[in-house]
Each structure stands twice: as structure tokens, then as C-alpha cells.
PDB file of C-alpha atoms and ligand atoms in Angstrom:
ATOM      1  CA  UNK A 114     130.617 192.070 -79.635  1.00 92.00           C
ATOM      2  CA  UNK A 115     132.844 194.359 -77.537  1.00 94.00           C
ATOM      3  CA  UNK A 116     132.485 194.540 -74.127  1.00 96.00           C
ATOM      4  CA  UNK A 117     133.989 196.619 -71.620  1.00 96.00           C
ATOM      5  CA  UNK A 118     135.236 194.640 -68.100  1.00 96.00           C
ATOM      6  CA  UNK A 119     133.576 196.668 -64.896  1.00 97.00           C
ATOM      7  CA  UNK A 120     134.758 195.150 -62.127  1.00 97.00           C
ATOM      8  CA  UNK A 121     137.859 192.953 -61.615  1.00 97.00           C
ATOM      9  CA  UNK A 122     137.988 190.582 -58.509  1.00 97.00           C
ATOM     10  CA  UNK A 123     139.659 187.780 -56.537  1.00 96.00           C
ATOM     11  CA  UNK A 124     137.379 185.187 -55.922  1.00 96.00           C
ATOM     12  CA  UNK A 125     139.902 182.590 -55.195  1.00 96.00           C
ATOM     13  CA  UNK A 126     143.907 182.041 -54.939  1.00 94.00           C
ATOM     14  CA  UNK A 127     144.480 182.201 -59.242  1.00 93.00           C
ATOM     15  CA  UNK A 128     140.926 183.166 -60.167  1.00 95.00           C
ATOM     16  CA  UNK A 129     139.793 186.285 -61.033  1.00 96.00           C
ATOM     17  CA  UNK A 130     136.153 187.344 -61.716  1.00 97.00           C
ATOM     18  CA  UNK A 131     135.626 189.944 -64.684  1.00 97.00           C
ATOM     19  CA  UNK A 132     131.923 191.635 -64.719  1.00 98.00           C
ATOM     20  CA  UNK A 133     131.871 192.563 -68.463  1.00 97.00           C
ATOM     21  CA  UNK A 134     129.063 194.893 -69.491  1.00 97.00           C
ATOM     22  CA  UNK A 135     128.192 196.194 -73.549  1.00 94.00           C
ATOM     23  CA  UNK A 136     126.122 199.699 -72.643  1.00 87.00           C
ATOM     24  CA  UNK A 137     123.310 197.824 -74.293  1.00 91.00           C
ATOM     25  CA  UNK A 138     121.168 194.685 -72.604  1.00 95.00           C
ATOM     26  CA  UNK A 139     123.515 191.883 -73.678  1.00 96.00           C
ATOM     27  CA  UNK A 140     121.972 188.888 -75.501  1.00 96.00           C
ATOM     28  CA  UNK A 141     120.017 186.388 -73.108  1.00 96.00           C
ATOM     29  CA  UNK A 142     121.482 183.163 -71.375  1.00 97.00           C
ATOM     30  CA  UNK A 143     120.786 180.096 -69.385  1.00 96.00           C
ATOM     31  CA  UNK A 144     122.841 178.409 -66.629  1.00 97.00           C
ATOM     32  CA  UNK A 145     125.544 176.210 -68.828  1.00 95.00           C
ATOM     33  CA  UNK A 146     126.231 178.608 -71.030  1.00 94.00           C
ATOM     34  CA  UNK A 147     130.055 179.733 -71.866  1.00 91.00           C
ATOM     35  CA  UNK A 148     130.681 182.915 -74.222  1.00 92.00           C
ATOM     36  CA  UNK A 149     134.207 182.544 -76.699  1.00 88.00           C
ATOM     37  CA  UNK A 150     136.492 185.560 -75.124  1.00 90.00           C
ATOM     38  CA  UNK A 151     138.918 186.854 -78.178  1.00 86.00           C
ATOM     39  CA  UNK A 152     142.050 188.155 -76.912  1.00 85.00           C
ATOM     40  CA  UNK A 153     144.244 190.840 -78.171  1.00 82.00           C
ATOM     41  CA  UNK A 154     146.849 188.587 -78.697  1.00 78.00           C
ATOM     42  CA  UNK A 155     144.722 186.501 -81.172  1.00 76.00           C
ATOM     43  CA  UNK A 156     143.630 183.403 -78.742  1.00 79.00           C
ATOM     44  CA  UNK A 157     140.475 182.628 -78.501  1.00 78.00           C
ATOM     45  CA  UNK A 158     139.097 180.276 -74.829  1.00 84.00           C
ATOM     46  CA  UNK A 159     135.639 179.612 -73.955  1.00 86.00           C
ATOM     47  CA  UNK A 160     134.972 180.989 -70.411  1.00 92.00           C
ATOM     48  CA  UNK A 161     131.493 179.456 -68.502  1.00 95.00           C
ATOM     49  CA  UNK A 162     129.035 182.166 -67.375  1.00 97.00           C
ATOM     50  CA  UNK A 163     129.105 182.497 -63.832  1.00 97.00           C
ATOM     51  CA  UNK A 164     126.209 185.338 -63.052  1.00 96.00           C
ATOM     52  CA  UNK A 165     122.863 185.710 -62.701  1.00 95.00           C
ATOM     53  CA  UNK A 166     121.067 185.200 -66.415  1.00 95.00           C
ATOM     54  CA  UNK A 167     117.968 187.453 -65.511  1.00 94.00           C
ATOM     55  CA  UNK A 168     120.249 190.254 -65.136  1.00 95.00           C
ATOM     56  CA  UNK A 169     120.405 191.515 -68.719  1.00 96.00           C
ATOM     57  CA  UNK A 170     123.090 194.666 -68.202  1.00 96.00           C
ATOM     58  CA  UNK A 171     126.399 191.952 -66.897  1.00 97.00           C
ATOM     59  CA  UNK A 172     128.063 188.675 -67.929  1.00 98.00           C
ATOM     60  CA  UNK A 173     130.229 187.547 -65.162  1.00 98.00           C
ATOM     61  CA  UNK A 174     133.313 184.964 -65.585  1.00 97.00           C
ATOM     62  CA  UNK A 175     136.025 183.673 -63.553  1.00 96.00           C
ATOM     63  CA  UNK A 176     139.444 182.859 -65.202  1.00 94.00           C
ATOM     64  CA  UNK A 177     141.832 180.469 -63.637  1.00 93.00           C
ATOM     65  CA  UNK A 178     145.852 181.252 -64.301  1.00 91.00           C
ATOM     66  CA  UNK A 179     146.475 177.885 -65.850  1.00 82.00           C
ATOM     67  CA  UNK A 180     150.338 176.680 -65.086  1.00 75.00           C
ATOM     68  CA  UNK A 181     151.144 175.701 -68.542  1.00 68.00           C
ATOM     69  CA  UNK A 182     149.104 179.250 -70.050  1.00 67.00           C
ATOM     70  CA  UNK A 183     149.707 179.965 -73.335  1.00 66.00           C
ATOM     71  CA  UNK A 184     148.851 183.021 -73.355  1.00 73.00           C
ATOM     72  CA  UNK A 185     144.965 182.715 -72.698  1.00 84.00           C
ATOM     73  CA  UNK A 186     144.553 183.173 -68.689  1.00 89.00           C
ATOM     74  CA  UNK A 187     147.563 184.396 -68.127  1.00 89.00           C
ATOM     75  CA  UNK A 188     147.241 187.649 -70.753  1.00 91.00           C
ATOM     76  CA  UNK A 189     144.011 188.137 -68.621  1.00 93.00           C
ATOM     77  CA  UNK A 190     145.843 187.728 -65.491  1.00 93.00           C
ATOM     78  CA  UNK A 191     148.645 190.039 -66.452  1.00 92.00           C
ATOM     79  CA  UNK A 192     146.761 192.424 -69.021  1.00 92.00           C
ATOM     80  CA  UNK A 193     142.877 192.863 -68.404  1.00 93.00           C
ATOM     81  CA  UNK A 194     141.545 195.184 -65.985  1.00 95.00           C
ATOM     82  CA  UNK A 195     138.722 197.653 -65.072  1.00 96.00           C
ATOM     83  CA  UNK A 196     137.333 199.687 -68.281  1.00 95.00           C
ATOM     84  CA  UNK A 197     139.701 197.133 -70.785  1.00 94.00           C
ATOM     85  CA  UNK A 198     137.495 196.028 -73.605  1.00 93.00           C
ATOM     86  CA  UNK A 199     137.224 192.149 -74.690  1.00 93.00           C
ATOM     87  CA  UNK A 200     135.661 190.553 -77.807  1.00 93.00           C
ATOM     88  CA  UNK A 201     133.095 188.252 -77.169  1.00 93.00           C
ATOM     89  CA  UNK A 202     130.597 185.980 -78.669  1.00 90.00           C
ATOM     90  CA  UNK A 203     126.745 185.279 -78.410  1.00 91.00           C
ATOM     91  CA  UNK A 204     126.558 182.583 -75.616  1.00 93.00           C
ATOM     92  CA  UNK A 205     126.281 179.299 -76.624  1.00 87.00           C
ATOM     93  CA  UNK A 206     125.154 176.460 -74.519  1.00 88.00           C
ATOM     94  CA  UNK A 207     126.283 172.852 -74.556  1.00 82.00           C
ATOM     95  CA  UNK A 208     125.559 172.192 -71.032  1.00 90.00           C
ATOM     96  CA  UNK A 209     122.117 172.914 -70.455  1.00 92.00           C
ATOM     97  CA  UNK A 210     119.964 171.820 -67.255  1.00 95.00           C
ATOM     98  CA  UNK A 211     117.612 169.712 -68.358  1.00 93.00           C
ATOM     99  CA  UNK A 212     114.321 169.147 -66.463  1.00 95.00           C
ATOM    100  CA  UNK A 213     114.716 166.645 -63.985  1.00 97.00           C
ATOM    101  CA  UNK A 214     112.713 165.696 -60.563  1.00 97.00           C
ATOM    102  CA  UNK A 215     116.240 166.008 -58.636  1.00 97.00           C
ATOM    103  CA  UNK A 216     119.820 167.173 -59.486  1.00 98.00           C
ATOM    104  CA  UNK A 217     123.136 166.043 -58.531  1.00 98.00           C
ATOM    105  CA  UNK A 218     126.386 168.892 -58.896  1.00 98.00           C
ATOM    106  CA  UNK A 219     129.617 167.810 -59.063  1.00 98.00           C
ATOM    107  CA  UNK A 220     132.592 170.464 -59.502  1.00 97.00           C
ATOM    108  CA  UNK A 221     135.905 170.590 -59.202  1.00 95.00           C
ATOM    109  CA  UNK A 222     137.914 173.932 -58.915  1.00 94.00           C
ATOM    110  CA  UNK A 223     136.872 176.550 -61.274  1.00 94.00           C
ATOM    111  CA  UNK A 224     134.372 173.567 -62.550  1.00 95.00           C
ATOM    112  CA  UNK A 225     131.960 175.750 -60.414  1.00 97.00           C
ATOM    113  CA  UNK A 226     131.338 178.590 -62.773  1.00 97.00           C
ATOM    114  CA  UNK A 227     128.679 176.723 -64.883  1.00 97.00           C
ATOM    115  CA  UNK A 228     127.218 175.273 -62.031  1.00 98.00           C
ATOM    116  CA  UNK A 229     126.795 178.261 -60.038  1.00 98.00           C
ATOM    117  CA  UNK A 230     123.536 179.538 -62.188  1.00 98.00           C
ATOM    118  CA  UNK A 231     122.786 175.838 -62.360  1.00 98.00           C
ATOM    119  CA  UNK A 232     121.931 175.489 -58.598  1.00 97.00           C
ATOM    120  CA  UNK A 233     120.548 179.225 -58.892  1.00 97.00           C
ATOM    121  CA  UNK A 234     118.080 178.070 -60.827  1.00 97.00           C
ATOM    122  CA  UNK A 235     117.329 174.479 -59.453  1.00 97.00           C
ATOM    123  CA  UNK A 236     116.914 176.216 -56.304  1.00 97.00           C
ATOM    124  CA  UNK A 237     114.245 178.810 -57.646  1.00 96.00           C
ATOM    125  CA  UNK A 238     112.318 176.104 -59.152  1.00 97.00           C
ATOM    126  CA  UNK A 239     112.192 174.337 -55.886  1.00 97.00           C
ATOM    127  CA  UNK A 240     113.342 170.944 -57.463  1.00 98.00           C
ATOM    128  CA  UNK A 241     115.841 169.570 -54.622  1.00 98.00           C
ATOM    129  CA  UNK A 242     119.525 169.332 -55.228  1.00 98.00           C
ATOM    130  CA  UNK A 243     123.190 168.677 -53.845  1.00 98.00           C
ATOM    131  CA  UNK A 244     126.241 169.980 -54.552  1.00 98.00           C
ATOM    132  CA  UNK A 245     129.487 168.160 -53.949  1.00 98.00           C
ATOM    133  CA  UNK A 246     132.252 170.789 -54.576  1.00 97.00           C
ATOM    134  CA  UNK A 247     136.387 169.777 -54.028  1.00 97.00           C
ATOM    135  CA  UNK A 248     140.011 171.868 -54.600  1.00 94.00           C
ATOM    136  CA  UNK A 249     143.170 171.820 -53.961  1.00 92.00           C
ATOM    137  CA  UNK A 250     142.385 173.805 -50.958  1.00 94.00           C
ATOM    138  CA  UNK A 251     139.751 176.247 -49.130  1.00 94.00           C
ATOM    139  CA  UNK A 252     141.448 178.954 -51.102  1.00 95.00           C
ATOM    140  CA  UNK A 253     141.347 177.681 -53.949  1.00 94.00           C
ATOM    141  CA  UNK A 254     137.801 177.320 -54.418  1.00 96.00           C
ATOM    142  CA  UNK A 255     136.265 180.225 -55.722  1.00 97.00           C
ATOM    143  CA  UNK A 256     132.390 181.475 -54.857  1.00 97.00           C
ATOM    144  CA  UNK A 257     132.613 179.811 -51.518  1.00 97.00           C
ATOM    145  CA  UNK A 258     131.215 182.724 -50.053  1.00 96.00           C
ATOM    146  CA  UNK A 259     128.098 182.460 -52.320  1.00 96.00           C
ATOM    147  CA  UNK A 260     127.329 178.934 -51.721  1.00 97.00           C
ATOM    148  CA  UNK A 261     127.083 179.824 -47.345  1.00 97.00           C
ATOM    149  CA  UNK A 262     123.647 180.482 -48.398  1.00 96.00           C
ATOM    150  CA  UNK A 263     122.275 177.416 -49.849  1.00 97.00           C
ATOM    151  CA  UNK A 264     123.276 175.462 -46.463  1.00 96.00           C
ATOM    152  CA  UNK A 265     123.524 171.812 -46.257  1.00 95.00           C
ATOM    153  CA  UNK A 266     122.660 171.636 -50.122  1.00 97.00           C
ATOM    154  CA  UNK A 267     126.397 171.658 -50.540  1.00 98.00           C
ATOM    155  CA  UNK A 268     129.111 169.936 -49.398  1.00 97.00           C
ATOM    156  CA  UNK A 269     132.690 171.615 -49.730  1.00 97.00           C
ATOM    157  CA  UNK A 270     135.451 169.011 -50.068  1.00 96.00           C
ATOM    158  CA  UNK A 271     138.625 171.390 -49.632  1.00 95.00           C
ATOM    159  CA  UNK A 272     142.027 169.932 -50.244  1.00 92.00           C
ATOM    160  CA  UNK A 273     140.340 166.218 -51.030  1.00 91.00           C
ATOM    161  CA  UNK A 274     138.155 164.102 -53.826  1.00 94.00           C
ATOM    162  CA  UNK A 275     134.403 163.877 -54.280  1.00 97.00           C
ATOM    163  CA  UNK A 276     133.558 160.248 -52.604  1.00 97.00           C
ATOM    164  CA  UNK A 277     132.078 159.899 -56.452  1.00 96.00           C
ATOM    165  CA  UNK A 278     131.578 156.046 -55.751  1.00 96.00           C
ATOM    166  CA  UNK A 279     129.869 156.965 -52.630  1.00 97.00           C
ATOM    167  CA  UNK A 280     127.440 159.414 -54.335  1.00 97.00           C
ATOM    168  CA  UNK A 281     126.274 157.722 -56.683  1.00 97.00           C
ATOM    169  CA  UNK A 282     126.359 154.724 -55.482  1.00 96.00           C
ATOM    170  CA  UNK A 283     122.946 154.231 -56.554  1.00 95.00           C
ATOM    171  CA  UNK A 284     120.778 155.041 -59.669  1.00 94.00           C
ATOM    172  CA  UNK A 285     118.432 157.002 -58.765  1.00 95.00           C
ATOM    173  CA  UNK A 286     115.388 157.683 -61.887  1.00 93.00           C
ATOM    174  CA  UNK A 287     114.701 160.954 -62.673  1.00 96.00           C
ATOM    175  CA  UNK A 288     117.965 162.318 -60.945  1.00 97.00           C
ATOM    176  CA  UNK A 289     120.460 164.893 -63.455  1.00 96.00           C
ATOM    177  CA  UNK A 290     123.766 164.480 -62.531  1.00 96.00           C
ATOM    178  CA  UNK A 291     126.281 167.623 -63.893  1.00 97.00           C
ATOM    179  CA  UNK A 292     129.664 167.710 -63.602  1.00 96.00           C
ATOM    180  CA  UNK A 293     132.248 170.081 -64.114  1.00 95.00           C
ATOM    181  CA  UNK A 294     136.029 169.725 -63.193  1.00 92.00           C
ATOM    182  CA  UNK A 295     139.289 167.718 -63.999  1.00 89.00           C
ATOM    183  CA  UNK A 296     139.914 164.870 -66.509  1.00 83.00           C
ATOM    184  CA  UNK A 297     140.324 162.476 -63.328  1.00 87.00           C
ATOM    185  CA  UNK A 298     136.820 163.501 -61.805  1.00 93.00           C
ATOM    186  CA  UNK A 299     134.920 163.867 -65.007  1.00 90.00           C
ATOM    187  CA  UNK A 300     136.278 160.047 -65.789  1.00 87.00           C
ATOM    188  CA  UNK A 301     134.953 159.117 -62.396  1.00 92.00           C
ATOM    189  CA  UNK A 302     131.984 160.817 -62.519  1.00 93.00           C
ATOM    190  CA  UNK A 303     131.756 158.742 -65.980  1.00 89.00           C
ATOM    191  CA  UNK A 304     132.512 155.264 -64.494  1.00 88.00           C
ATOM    192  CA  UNK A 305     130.353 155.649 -62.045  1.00 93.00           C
ATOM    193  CA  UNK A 306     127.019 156.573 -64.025  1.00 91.00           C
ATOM    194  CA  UNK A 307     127.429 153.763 -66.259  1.00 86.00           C
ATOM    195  CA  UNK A 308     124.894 151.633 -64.275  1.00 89.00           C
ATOM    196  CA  UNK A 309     122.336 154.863 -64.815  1.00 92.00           C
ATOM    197  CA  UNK A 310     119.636 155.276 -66.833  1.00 88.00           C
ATOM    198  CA  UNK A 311     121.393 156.498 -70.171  1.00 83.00           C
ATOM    199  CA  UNK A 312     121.499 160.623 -70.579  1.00 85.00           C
ATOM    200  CA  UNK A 313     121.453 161.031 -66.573  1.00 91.00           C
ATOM    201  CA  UNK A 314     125.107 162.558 -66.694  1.00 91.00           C
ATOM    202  CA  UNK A 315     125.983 165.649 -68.679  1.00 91.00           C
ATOM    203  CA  UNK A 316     129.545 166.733 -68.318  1.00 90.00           C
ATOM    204  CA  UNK A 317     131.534 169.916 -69.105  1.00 87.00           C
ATOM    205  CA  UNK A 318     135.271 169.365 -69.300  1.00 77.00           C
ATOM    206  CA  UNK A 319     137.971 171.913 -68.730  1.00 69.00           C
ATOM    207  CA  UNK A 320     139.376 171.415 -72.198  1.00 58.00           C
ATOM    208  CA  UNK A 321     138.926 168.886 -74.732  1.00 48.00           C
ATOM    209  CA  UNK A 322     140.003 165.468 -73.373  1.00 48.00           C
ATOM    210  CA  UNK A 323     143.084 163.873 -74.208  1.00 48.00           C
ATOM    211  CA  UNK A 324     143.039 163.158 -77.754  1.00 47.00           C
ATOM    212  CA  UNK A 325     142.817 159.381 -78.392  1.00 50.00           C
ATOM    213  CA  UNK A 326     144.531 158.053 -81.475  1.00 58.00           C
ATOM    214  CA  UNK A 327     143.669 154.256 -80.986  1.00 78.00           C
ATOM    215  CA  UNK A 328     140.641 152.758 -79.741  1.00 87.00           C
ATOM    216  CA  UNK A 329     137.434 153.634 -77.561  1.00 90.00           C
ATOM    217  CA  UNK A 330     134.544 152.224 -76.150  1.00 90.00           C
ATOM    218  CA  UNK A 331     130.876 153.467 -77.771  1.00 93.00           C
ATOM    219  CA  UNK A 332     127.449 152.890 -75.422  1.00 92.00           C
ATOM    220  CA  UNK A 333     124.502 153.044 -78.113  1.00 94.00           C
ATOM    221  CA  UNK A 334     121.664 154.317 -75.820  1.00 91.00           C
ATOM    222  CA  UNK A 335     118.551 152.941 -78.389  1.00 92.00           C
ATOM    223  CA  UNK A 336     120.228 149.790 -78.767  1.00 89.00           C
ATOM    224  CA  UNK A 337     121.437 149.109 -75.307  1.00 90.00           C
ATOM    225  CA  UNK A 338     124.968 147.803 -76.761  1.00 92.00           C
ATOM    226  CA  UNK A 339     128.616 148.669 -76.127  1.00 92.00           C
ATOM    227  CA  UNK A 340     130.808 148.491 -78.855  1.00 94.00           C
ATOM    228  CA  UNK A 341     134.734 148.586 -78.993  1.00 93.00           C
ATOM    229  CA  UNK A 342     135.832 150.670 -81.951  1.00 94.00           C
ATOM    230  CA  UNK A 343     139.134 149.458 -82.788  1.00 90.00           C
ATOM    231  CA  UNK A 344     142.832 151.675 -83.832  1.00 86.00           C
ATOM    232  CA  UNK A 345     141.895 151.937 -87.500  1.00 86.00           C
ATOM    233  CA  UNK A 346     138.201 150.828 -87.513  1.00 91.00           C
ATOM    234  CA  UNK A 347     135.470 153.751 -88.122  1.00 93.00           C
ATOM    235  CA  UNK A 348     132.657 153.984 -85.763  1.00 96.00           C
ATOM    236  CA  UNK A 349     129.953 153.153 -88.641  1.00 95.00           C
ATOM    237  CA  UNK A 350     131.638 149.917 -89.556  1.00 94.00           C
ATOM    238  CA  UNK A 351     132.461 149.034 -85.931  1.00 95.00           C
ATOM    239  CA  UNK A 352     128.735 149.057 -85.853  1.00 96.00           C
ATOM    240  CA  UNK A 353     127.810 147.539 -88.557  1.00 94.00           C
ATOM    241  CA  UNK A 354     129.751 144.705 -87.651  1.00 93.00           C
ATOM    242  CA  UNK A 355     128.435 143.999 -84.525  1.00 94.00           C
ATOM    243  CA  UNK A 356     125.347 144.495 -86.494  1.00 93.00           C
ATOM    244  CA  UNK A 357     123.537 147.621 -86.010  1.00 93.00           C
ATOM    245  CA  UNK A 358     121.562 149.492 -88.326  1.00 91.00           C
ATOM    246  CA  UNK A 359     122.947 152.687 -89.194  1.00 92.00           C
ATOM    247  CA  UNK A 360     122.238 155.449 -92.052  1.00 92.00           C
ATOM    248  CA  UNK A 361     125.199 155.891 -94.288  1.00 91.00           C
ATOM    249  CA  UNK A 362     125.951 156.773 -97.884  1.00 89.00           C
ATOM    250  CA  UNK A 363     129.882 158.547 -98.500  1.00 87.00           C
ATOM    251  CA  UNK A 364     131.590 156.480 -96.097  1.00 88.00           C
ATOM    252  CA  UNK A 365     133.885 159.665 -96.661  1.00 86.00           C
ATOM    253  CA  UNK A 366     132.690 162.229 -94.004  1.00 88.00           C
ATOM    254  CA  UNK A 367     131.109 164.847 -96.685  1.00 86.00           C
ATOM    255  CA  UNK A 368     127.563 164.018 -96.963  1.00 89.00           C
ATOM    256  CA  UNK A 369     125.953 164.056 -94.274  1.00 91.00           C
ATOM    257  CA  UNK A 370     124.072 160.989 -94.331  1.00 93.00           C
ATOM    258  CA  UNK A 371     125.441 159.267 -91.087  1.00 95.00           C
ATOM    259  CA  UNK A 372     124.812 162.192 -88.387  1.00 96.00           C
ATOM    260  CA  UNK A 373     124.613 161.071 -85.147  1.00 96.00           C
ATOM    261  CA  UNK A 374     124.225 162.691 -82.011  1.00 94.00           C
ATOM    262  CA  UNK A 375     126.634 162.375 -79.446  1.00 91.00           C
ATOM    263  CA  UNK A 376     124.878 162.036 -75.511  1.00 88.00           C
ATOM    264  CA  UNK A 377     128.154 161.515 -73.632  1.00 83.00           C
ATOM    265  CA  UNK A 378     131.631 162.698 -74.565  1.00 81.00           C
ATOM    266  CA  UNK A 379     133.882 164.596 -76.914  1.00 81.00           C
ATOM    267  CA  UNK A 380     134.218 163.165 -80.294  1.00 87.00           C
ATOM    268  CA  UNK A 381     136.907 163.788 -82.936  1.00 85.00           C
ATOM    269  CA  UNK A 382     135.250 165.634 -86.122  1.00 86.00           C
ATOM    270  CA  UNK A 383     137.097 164.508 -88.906  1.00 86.00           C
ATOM    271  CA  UNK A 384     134.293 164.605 -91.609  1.00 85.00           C
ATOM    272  CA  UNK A 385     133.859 167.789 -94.121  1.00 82.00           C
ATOM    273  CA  UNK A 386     130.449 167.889 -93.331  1.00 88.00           C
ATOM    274  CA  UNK A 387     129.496 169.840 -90.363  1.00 86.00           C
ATOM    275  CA  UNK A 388     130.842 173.928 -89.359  1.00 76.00           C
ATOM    276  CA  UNK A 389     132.966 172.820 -87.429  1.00 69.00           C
ATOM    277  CA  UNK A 390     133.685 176.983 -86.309  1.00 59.00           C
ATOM    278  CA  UNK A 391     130.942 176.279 -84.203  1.00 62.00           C
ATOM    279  CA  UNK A 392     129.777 173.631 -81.564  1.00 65.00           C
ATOM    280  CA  UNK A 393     127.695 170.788 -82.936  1.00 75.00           C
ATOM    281  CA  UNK A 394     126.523 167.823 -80.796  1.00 86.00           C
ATOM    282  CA  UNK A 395     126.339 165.404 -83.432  1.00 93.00           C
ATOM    283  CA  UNK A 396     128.948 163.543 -85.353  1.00 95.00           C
ATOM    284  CA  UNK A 397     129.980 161.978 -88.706  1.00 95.00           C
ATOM    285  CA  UNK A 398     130.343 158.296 -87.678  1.00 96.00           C
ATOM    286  CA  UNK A 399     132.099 157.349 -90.450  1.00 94.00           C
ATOM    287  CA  UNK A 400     135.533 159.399 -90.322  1.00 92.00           C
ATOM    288  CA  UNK A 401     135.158 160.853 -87.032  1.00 92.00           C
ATOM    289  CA  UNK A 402     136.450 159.351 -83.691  1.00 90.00           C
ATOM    290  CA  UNK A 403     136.683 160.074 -80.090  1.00 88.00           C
ATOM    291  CA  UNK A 404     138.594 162.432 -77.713  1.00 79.00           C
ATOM    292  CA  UNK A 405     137.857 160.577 -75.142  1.00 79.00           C
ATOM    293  CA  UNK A 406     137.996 156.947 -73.680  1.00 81.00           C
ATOM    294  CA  UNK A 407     134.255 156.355 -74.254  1.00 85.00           C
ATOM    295  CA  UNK A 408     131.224 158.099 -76.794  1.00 89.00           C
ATOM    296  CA  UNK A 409     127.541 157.755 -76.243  1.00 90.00           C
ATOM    297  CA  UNK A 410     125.298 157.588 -79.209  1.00 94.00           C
ATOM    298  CA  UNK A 411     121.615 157.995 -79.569  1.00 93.00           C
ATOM    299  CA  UNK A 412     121.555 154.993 -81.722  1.00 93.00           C
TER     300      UNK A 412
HETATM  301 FE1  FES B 563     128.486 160.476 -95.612  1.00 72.62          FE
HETATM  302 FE2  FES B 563     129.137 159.745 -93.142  1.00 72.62          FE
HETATM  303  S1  FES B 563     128.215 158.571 -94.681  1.00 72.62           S
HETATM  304  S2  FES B 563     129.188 161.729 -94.010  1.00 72.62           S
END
């Protein structure tokens, strides 16, 4: 749908906040959500909703100028300003807050946007929270301003890292921990939940981690196991091997057979099976493998 950007703002050294408003009530949203933003110059980058989703006229985002931009946030840097149209898509939501009795936030830099609404809402619905929030600096954190309100529920870590080790130190039941923010936090965030109760951490990454051509660990959350899937192996018959029961039939990626959701990281889709035009949170665990140094399974 087109939209038309209202309001254009600084929110932090190299982000800018565009309010982006159709004429019409724009299509309903929760806190995680991200829309796809279509550029003029043909790129297409998923940008986090960073508003309020009860207000139905504006979708508000914040675009950090990446260093190495290829054209995505720095054409909106350079190029898009108040009363520019954009093409954008329905939201879609891969990061959803789950109900929990207590949540933890952890963002890094622009890793705020998504959880912005997050603690909006968590604080609404009275369910207690924290928010540890780090950047390369003060200025560099954008929305400051808007977390003064929430008090001691956050904790601003300018110019240093999220004592991650120190946070979650220990599992705590019922406890949602979201994070948001670079590689190197996301990974510790990661390392550090292992000894929680499986599907405690959800995780949005800046960009799709580092692709992984060799091998990666797999944590099946129904079976309780970790598995090493070996340069060359597929996930379904490193499974199989260490003898767990899985559905399969193709062994080929096109039928569908051996679908499997994916809790915890970014997997590889390699299959001719799913769309993959859209997001999915399943996988083909025969062909496909893993973006990322470790995949959680609900197997
Ligand atoms: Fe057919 Fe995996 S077994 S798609």
C-alpha cells in the first residue's frame, strides 16, 4: 500500500523516525511487528514498528544509516522526507509478546524499535518488566526521551554492554526474555538462556545472521537433546542418527512431509516447499540448514 511520510525526525545521532500515514485507518498491529518498506530504487528492508498499535491513522519507524548501506537507509537518509510516498506491506509479526507472568527486554541500538510497543503494552497489562537498553553512546540511543517515563523499569547502558551473564544469571519460570540488537548481544543473550526453560527467549536480529556453510548445533525442545549437524549432514538424518523420530518422505525438500518449526534461530530454507516470499517459522529439515550457530526445534 502507499503511504505518505508525515513527519520526519531525529530521534538519535543516525536515526531518523518517519510517521507514515495512508488517508485511510491502516491495517491493525501488535508490538513485534515490522512492515517490508519498498524503495524507489527497487530495495526492499523490513523496518520494526515503533508506535502506538491502538492508534489506527500512523505507523511509526526509525531507520538507522547503516555504514556499509546499500542503498536501503541511506536512500531514506538522503531521499525521504515530509509528504514523500513509500510502498509498504501489511505488517507481519515474527516477534510477538507472548503471555508471560514477567518480561525481560534486552536492546541494543535501534534494537529498541520493536521493543518500544513491547514494554507499552507489558506495562498496560500490569505484568512487571525490565528493560536493559545499551549503545555506542547516550546519543546514539534513540527514544531515550520516551523511556524517562517508565522509571527504574529501565536501565540505560550508554557507551557499554548489557551485564547479560549478570541478568540472567538465573532461570526464572514464567519469565519472557526479548531481545533485539547486534549479532554479539543476540549470541549472548543466546548462551546465556540455554539453562532456561526452552521457548523463554525470542530474538529479533538486525539482519539475517551470518550465513553458516558448515556445521551447527540443534536443541530439540520435546526431546530434550542437542544434536551436532555436521558440514554435509542434513538436519533429518543428523537426527535420525542419533535416533529421533522424525516425519519424512522426499528427503528432497519438495513435499512437505518433514515441516518443522523452528523456536530459536534463523534457518537456511533450501527446500522447494514452502513461499519462501514470505516469512514462515517452520523448516524443511531435510535440505535446509542454519544461519546461525545454533536452531531450536519443537521436536
Ligand atoms: Fe519431503 Fe522434507 S521430506 S520436504
Amino acid at each position: 500500500m502507499n503511504v505518505t511520510i508525515t513527519a520526519r525526525t531525529t530521534v538519535a545521532t543516525g536515526v531518523v523516525a518517519l510517521s507514515l500515514k495512508s488517508g485511510d485507518d491502516l491495517p491493525p498491529w501488535r508490538p513485534g511487528a515490522h512492515v517490508d518498506v519498498t524503495l524507489p530504487n527497487g530495495l526492499t528492508r523490513q523496518y520494526s514498528l515503533c508506535g502506538d498499535p491502538a492508534d489506527r491513522s500512523t505507523w511509526r519507524i526509525a531507520v538507522l544509516l547503516e555504514e556499509s548501506s546499500r542503498g536501503g537507509s541511506a536512500w531514506i537518509h538522503a531521499q525521504a522526507f515530509e509528504g514523500d510516498a513509500l510502498t509498504v506491506s501489511a505488517p507481519r509479526n515474527l516477534f510477538e509478546l507472548e503471555p508471560a507472568e514477567r518480561y525481560v527486554f534486552i536492546a541494543g541500538g535501534v534494537g529498541i524499535t520493536p521493543i518500544l510497543p513491547m514494554i507499552a503494552e507489558a506495562e498496560r497489562s500490569g505484568i512487571p518488566w525490565t528493560l536493559w537498553y545499551s549503545g555506542k553512546s547516550g546519543k546514539s540511543m534513540a527514544f531515550t526521551d520516551e523511556l524517562e517515563r517508565y522509571g527504574d523499569h529501565v536501565r540505560l547502558v550508554p557507551g557499554g554492554r548489557v551485564p547479560v551473564d549478570e541478568v540472567l544469571a538465573t532461570p526464572a519460570p514464567g519469565t519472557a526474555v526479548y531481545c533485539c540488537g547486534p549479532e554479539s548481544m543476540v549470541e549472548a543473550v543466546e548462551n546465556a538462556c540455554r539453562t532456561w526453560e526452552p521457548g523463554t527467549l525470542h530474538v529479533e536480529r538486525f539482519t539475517a545472521a551470518t550465513p553458516q556453510d558448515g556445521s551447527f548445533d540443534v536443541h530439540l525442545t520435546q526431546s530434550g537433546v542437542d544434536i551436532r549437524v555436521e558440514e554435509g549432514v542434513s538436519v533429518l538424518d543428523a537426527l535420525l542418527e542419533a535416533g529421533v523420530e522424525a516425519d519424512y518422505s522426499c528427503t528432497q525438500g519438495f513435499c512437505g512431509t518433514c515441516e518443522t518449526r523452528v523456536l530459536e534461530g534463523v534457518p537456511e530454507h533450501l527446500d522447494d516447499y514452502l513461499d519462501h516470499s514470505a516469512p514462515t517459522d517452520t523448516m524443511m529439515i531435510c535440505v535446509s540448514r542454519s544461519r546461525c550457530a545454533r536452531l531450536v526445534l519443537d521436536l
